[in-house]
mmCIF file of C-alpha atoms in Angstrom:
data_model
loop_
_atom_site.group_PDB
_atom_site.id
_atom_site.type_symbol
_atom_site.label_atom_id
_atom_site.label_comp_id
_atom_site.label_asym_id
_atom_site.label_seq_id
_atom_site.Cartn_x
_atom_site.Cartn_y
_atom_site.Cartn_z
ATOM 1 C CA ASP A 735 -84.364 6.333 -67.710
ATOM 2 C CA THR A 736 -82.701 3.117 -67.728
ATOM 3 C CA ALA A 737 -78.990 3.396 -68.973
ATOM 4 C CA VAL A 738 -78.412 -0.118 -69.814
ATOM 5 C CA SER A 739 -81.476 -2.394 -70.067
ATOM 6 C CA GLN A 740 -81.611 -6.245 -70.812
ATOM 7 C CA THR A 741 -84.514 -8.514 -71.755
ATOM 8 C CA PRO A 742 -85.619 -10.885 -70.443
ATOM 9 C CA LYS A 743 -84.824 -10.435 -66.697
ATOM 10 C CA TYR A 744 -85.394 -14.242 -66.145
ATOM 11 C CA LEU A 745 -85.000 -17.145 -68.593
ATOM 12 C CA VAL A 746 -85.869 -20.577 -67.776
ATOM 13 C CA THR A 747 -85.361 -23.061 -70.730
ATOM 14 C CA GLN A 748 -84.579 -26.741 -71.575
ATOM 15 C CA MET A 749 -81.312 -28.253 -72.665
ATOM 16 C CA GLY A 750 -80.794 -28.065 -76.289
ATOM 17 C CA ASN A 751 -82.861 -25.142 -76.943
ATOM 18 C CA ASP A 752 -81.792 -21.885 -78.692
ATOM 19 C CA LYS A 753 -82.227 -18.432 -76.838
ATOM 20 C CA SER A 754 -81.431 -14.886 -77.212
ATOM 21 C CA ILE A 755 -80.768 -12.041 -74.666
ATOM 22 C CA LYS A 756 -81.156 -8.434 -75.755
ATOM 23 C CA CYS A 757 -79.227 -5.430 -74.468
ATOM 24 C CA GLU A 758 -79.602 -1.759 -75.344
ATOM 25 C CA GLN A 759 -77.971 1.281 -74.051
ATOM 26 C CA ASN A 760 -79.115 4.822 -74.115
ATOM 27 C CA LEU A 761 -75.876 6.490 -73.231
ATOM 28 C CA GLY A 762 -74.351 6.978 -76.661
ATOM 29 C CA HIS A 763 -71.532 4.802 -75.811
ATOM 30 C CA ASP A 764 -69.315 3.259 -78.618
ATOM 31 C CA THR A 765 -68.376 0.036 -76.688
ATOM 32 C CA MET A 766 -70.572 -2.738 -75.326
ATOM 33 C CA TYR A 767 -69.870 -6.003 -73.373
ATOM 34 C CA TRP A 768 -71.291 -9.215 -72.254
ATOM 35 C CA TYR A 769 -70.089 -10.646 -68.865
ATOM 36 C CA LYS A 770 -70.985 -14.069 -67.318
ATOM 37 C CA GLN A 771 -71.413 -14.624 -63.512
ATOM 38 C CA ASP A 772 -71.538 -18.155 -62.698
ATOM 39 C CA SER A 773 -72.932 -19.953 -59.548
ATOM 40 C CA LYS A 774 -69.662 -19.150 -57.658
ATOM 41 C CA LYS A 775 -70.174 -15.505 -58.345
ATOM 42 C CA PHE A 776 -67.249 -14.913 -60.449
ATOM 43 C CA LEU A 777 -67.659 -12.364 -63.179
ATOM 44 C CA LYS A 778 -66.001 -12.991 -66.438
ATOM 45 C CA ILE A 779 -65.745 -11.044 -69.642
ATOM 46 C CA MET A 780 -67.061 -12.980 -72.618
ATOM 47 C CA PHE A 781 -67.348 -10.347 -75.629
ATOM 48 C CA SER A 782 -66.690 -6.828 -76.356
ATOM 49 C CA TYR A 783 -67.904 -4.679 -79.431
ATOM 50 C CA ASN A 784 -66.723 -1.252 -80.511
ATOM 51 C CA ASN A 785 -68.795 0.603 -83.028
ATOM 52 C CA LYS A 786 -70.397 -2.868 -84.170
ATOM 53 C CA GLU A 787 -66.935 -4.469 -84.361
ATOM 54 C CA LEU A 788 -65.903 -7.537 -82.279
ATOM 55 C CA ILE A 789 -62.727 -6.644 -80.192
ATOM 56 C CA ILE A 790 -62.713 -9.110 -77.418
ATOM 57 C CA ASN A 791 -63.660 -12.883 -77.653
ATOM 58 C CA GLU A 792 -62.540 -14.583 -74.487
ATOM 59 C CA THR A 793 -62.553 -18.267 -75.599
ATOM 60 C CA VAL A 794 -66.270 -18.653 -75.410
ATOM 61 C CA PRO A 795 -67.890 -21.650 -76.972
ATOM 62 C CA ASN A 796 -68.930 -20.844 -80.457
ATOM 63 C CA ARG A 797 -72.520 -21.752 -79.386
ATOM 64 C CA PHE A 798 -72.488 -18.119 -78.101
ATOM 65 C CA SER A 799 -72.791 -15.699 -80.919
ATOM 66 C CA PRO A 800 -73.078 -11.895 -80.147
ATOM 67 C CA LYS A 801 -74.796 -9.671 -82.590
ATOM 68 C CA SER A 802 -74.588 -5.900 -82.800
ATOM 69 C CA PRO A 803 -77.139 -4.440 -85.083
ATOM 70 C CA ASP A 804 -76.050 -0.865 -84.190
ATOM 71 C CA LYS A 805 -74.023 0.826 -81.597
ATOM 72 C CA ALA A 806 -76.836 0.976 -79.008
ATOM 73 C CA HIS A 807 -77.566 -2.784 -79.113
ATOM 74 C CA LEU A 808 -75.674 -5.865 -78.363
ATOM 75 C CA ASN A 809 -77.622 -9.082 -78.354
ATOM 76 C CA LEU A 810 -76.365 -12.581 -77.211
ATOM 77 C CA HIS A 811 -77.699 -15.601 -78.896
ATOM 78 C CA ILE A 812 -76.958 -19.142 -77.437
ATOM 79 C CA ASN A 813 -77.492 -22.257 -79.445
ATOM 80 C CA SER A 814 -77.984 -25.742 -77.978
ATOM 81 C CA LEU A 815 -78.092 -24.631 -74.534
ATOM 82 C CA GLU A 816 -76.298 -26.806 -71.884
ATOM 83 C CA LEU A 817 -76.798 -27.108 -68.071
ATOM 84 C CA GLY A 818 -73.460 -25.292 -67.428
ATOM 85 C CA ASP A 819 -74.820 -22.283 -69.298
ATOM 86 C CA SER A 820 -77.009 -21.394 -66.329
ATOM 87 C CA ALA A 821 -75.607 -18.143 -64.935
ATOM 88 C CA VAL A 822 -76.507 -14.400 -64.856
ATOM 89 C CA TYR A 823 -75.436 -12.697 -67.899
ATOM 90 C CA PHE A 824 -74.613 -8.907 -67.631
ATOM 91 C CA CYS A 825 -74.431 -6.556 -70.446
ATOM 92 C CA ALA A 826 -72.230 -3.321 -70.021
ATOM 93 C CA SER A 827 -71.265 -0.290 -72.017
ATOM 94 C CA SER A 828 -68.508 2.314 -72.057
ATOM 95 C CA GLN A 829 -67.683 5.419 -73.876
ATOM 96 C CA ASP A 830 -64.401 4.037 -75.233
ATOM 97 C CA ARG A 831 -62.570 0.841 -75.686
ATOM 98 C CA ARG A 832 -59.361 1.783 -73.820
ATOM 99 C CA GLY A 833 -58.607 0.860 -70.452
ATOM 100 C CA GLY A 834 -57.383 3.383 -67.787
ATOM 101 C CA GLN A 835 -60.230 5.901 -66.806
ATOM 102 C CA GLU A 836 -63.036 4.455 -68.722
ATOM 103 C CA THR A 837 -66.120 3.624 -66.706
ATOM 104 C CA GLN A 838 -68.304 0.707 -67.564
ATOM 105 C CA TYR A 839 -72.033 0.812 -66.834
ATOM 106 C CA PHE A 840 -73.805 -2.491 -66.271
ATOM 107 C CA GLY A 841 -77.403 -3.582 -66.859
ATOM 108 C CA PRO A 842 -79.410 -5.417 -64.213
ATOM 109 C CA GLY A 843 -78.609 -9.076 -65.661
ATOM 110 C CA THR A 844 -80.295 -11.891 -67.164
ATOM 111 C CA ARG A 845 -80.817 -14.868 -64.957
ATOM 112 C CA LEU A 846 -80.648 -17.951 -67.287
ATOM 113 C CA LEU A 847 -81.498 -21.383 -65.891
ATOM 114 C CA VAL A 848 -81.140 -24.387 -68.214
ATOM 115 C CA LEU A 849 -83.038 -27.535 -67.103
ATOM 116 C CA ASP B 795 -53.400 -8.416 -65.944
ATOM 117 C CA ALA B 796 -51.995 -7.323 -62.771
ATOM 118 C CA LYS B 797 -53.493 -9.007 -59.649
ATOM 119 C CA THR B 798 -55.322 -7.546 -56.680
ATOM 120 C CA THR B 799 -55.796 -9.007 -53.247
ATOM 121 C CA GLN B 800 -58.621 -8.284 -51.151
ATOM 122 C CA PRO B 801 -60.067 -9.662 -47.769
ATOM 123 C CA ASN B 802 -62.911 -12.180 -48.426
ATOM 124 C CA SER B 803 -65.311 -10.420 -45.899
ATOM 125 C CA MET B 804 -65.545 -7.392 -43.762
ATOM 126 C CA GLU B 805 -68.238 -6.345 -41.405
ATOM 127 C CA SER B 806 -69.285 -2.699 -40.202
ATOM 128 C CA ASN B 807 -71.732 -1.005 -38.016
ATOM 129 C CA GLU B 808 -74.198 1.242 -39.714
ATOM 130 C CA GLU B 809 -73.237 5.023 -39.781
ATOM 131 C CA GLU B 810 -69.576 4.065 -39.017
ATOM 132 C CA PRO B 811 -66.524 4.607 -41.519
ATOM 133 C CA VAL B 812 -65.394 1.477 -43.413
ATOM 134 C CA HIS B 813 -62.022 0.996 -44.867
ATOM 135 C CA LEU B 814 -61.700 -1.703 -47.561
ATOM 136 C CA PRO B 815 -58.068 -2.541 -48.402
ATOM 137 C CA CYS B 816 -56.788 -3.947 -51.500
ATOM 138 C CA ASN B 817 -53.084 -4.999 -52.256
ATOM 139 C CA HIS B 818 -51.615 -4.678 -55.713
ATOM 140 C CA SER B 819 -47.867 -5.203 -55.346
ATOM 141 C CA THR B 820 -47.304 -5.859 -59.153
ATOM 142 C CA ILE B 821 -49.129 -2.697 -60.320
ATOM 143 C CA SER B 822 -47.547 -1.032 -63.253
ATOM 144 C CA GLY B 823 -47.087 2.617 -64.053
ATOM 145 C CA THR B 824 -49.903 2.683 -66.408
ATOM 146 C CA ASP B 825 -52.486 0.877 -64.191
ATOM 147 C CA TYR B 826 -55.362 2.854 -62.883
ATOM 148 C CA ILE B 827 -56.984 1.615 -59.571
ATOM 149 C CA HIS B 828 -60.828 1.169 -60.012
ATOM 150 C CA TRP B 829 -63.455 0.134 -57.532
ATOM 151 C CA TYR B 830 -66.892 -1.295 -58.528
ATOM 152 C CA ARG B 831 -69.413 -2.898 -56.190
ATOM 153 C CA GLN B 832 -72.301 -5.150 -56.727
ATOM 154 C CA LEU B 833 -75.409 -4.880 -54.577
ATOM 155 C CA PRO B 834 -77.313 -8.158 -54.133
ATOM 156 C CA SER B 835 -79.102 -9.380 -57.407
ATOM 157 C CA GLN B 836 -77.805 -6.122 -59.294
ATOM 158 C CA GLY B 837 -75.169 -5.458 -61.838
ATOM 159 C CA PRO B 838 -71.807 -4.022 -60.905
ATOM 160 C CA GLU B 839 -71.600 -0.445 -60.493
ATOM 161 C CA TYR B 840 -68.675 1.956 -60.686
ATOM 162 C CA VAL B 841 -67.609 3.613 -57.377
ATOM 163 C CA ILE B 842 -64.328 5.361 -57.701
ATOM 164 C CA HIS B 843 -60.962 5.272 -59.489
ATOM 165 C CA GLY B 844 -57.503 6.826 -59.152
ATOM 166 C CA LEU B 845 -53.881 6.843 -60.400
ATOM 167 C CA THR B 846 -51.638 8.347 -57.885
ATOM 168 C CA SER B 847 -53.458 10.965 -55.695
ATOM 169 C CA ASN B 848 -56.249 10.291 -53.211
ATOM 170 C CA VAL B 849 -59.552 10.785 -54.822
ATOM 171 C CA ASN B 850 -63.059 11.851 -53.365
ATOM 172 C CA ASN B 851 -66.583 11.544 -54.948
ATOM 173 C CA ARG B 852 -70.023 11.538 -53.494
ATOM 174 C CA MET B 853 -69.833 7.702 -52.900
ATOM 175 C CA ALA B 854 -66.499 7.307 -51.435
ATOM 176 C CA SER B 855 -62.869 8.264 -51.098
ATOM 177 C CA LEU B 856 -59.940 6.268 -52.442
ATOM 178 C CA ALA B 857 -56.645 6.468 -50.605
ATOM 179 C CA ILE B 858 -53.629 5.365 -52.509
ATOM 180 C CA ALA B 859 -50.197 4.516 -50.789
ATOM 181 C CA GLU B 860 -47.404 6.373 -51.916
ATOM 182 C CA ASP B 861 -45.574 3.402 -53.549
ATOM 183 C CA ARG B 862 -49.046 2.509 -55.270
ATOM 184 C CA LYS B 863 -48.777 -1.122 -54.106
ATOM 185 C CA SER B 864 -51.785 -0.799 -51.955
ATOM 186 C CA SER B 865 -55.072 1.121 -51.764
ATOM 187 C CA THR B 866 -57.977 1.652 -49.671
ATOM 188 C CA LEU B 867 -61.552 2.474 -50.342
ATOM 189 C CA ILE B 868 -63.268 4.468 -47.689
ATOM 190 C CA LEU B 869 -66.891 4.649 -47.037
ATOM 191 C CA HIS B 870 -67.388 7.501 -44.693
ATOM 192 C CA ARG B 871 -70.687 6.330 -43.128
ATOM 193 C CA ALA B 872 -71.769 2.991 -43.997
ATOM 194 C CA THR B 873 -75.473 2.391 -44.583
ATOM 195 C CA LEU B 874 -77.309 -0.748 -44.936
ATOM 196 C CA ARG B 875 -77.522 0.062 -48.583
ATOM 197 C CA ASP B 876 -73.702 -0.166 -48.758
ATOM 198 C CA ALA B 877 -73.845 -3.998 -48.170
ATOM 199 C CA ALA B 878 -72.320 -5.372 -51.313
ATOM 200 C CA VAL B 879 -69.357 -7.130 -52.960
ATOM 201 C CA TYR B 880 -66.582 -4.673 -53.436
ATOM 202 C CA TYR B 881 -64.160 -5.249 -56.286
ATOM 203 C CA CYS B 882 -60.680 -3.570 -56.589
ATOM 204 C CA ILE B 883 -59.542 -3.808 -60.265
ATOM 205 C CA LEU B 884 -56.450 -2.631 -62.055
ATOM 206 C CA ARG B 885 -56.950 -0.992 -65.501
ATOM 207 C CA ASP B 886 -54.144 -0.478 -67.863
ATOM 208 C CA PHE B 887 -54.694 2.747 -70.001
ATOM 209 C CA MET B 888 -52.697 1.254 -72.598
ATOM 210 C CA GLU B 889 -54.665 -1.764 -73.003
ATOM 211 C CA TYR B 890 -56.807 -2.111 -75.952
ATOM 212 C CA GLY B 891 -60.218 -3.719 -75.303
ATOM 213 C CA ASN B 892 -61.146 -2.151 -71.947
ATOM 214 C CA LYS B 893 -62.342 -5.370 -70.192
ATOM 215 C CA LEU B 894 -62.794 -5.474 -66.466
ATOM 216 C CA VAL B 895 -61.112 -8.464 -64.772
ATOM 217 C CA PHE B 896 -62.838 -9.106 -61.594
ATOM 218 C CA GLY B 897 -61.465 -11.282 -58.630
ATOM 219 C CA ALA B 898 -63.574 -12.595 -55.736
ATOM 220 C CA GLY B 899 -63.795 -8.987 -54.098
ATOM 221 C CA THR B 900 -64.717 -8.268 -50.500
ATOM 222 C CA ILE B 901 -68.142 -9.077 -49.112
ATOM 223 C CA LEU B 902 -69.194 -6.134 -46.979
ATOM 224 C CA ARG B 903 -71.737 -6.848 -44.305
ATOM 225 C CA VAL B 904 -73.371 -3.728 -42.614
ATOM 226 C CA LYS B 905 -75.030 -4.206 -39.306
ATOM 227 C CA SER B 906 -77.713 -1.980 -37.898
#
């Protein structure tokens, strides 16, 4: 069973479109995250939710809106896509929201290409 | 967030041990040292973590300097499957939010 899954795996779309990426975890974790990995391969946190509550929002444009319908799901909706949004987006989850010993489990990534 | 410094890349032969260094001279007393790796075209995966003592698990060992200003991830017998980017990350257990702050990491190449 896949612990953290994302759909779709690949997403090719035109500038200006709106798209969503879905994430599900079956680990029973309380906290979920979205990370973005750009073309230079740097991974950066975007958002984090704990028990459906937003706890991290790292100066991401408001065209990006995370939605957590329940603890097991964290979806990412992107409005008015721009060329610079092309990247790989990773979802992750962890048991708790504190740092220290907590381990994060990552999904396989969604490769978004905006033309 | 306290910073870590890692070599850009390292190379190893298959079946030989690999020592991946990480410097973290500004580490605080509440920082855990974590290692993650990212295999090609995959998401990052947890490798190991420690606070003060050396740690072993089925994937690797973590050797932490006595002053905690540096650490070394040890892969005892590198395989081709270990070729990845390895990230050394400090995690403050007092921090609310639990985000991972990734640096550039070390690209490990394994030769057969």
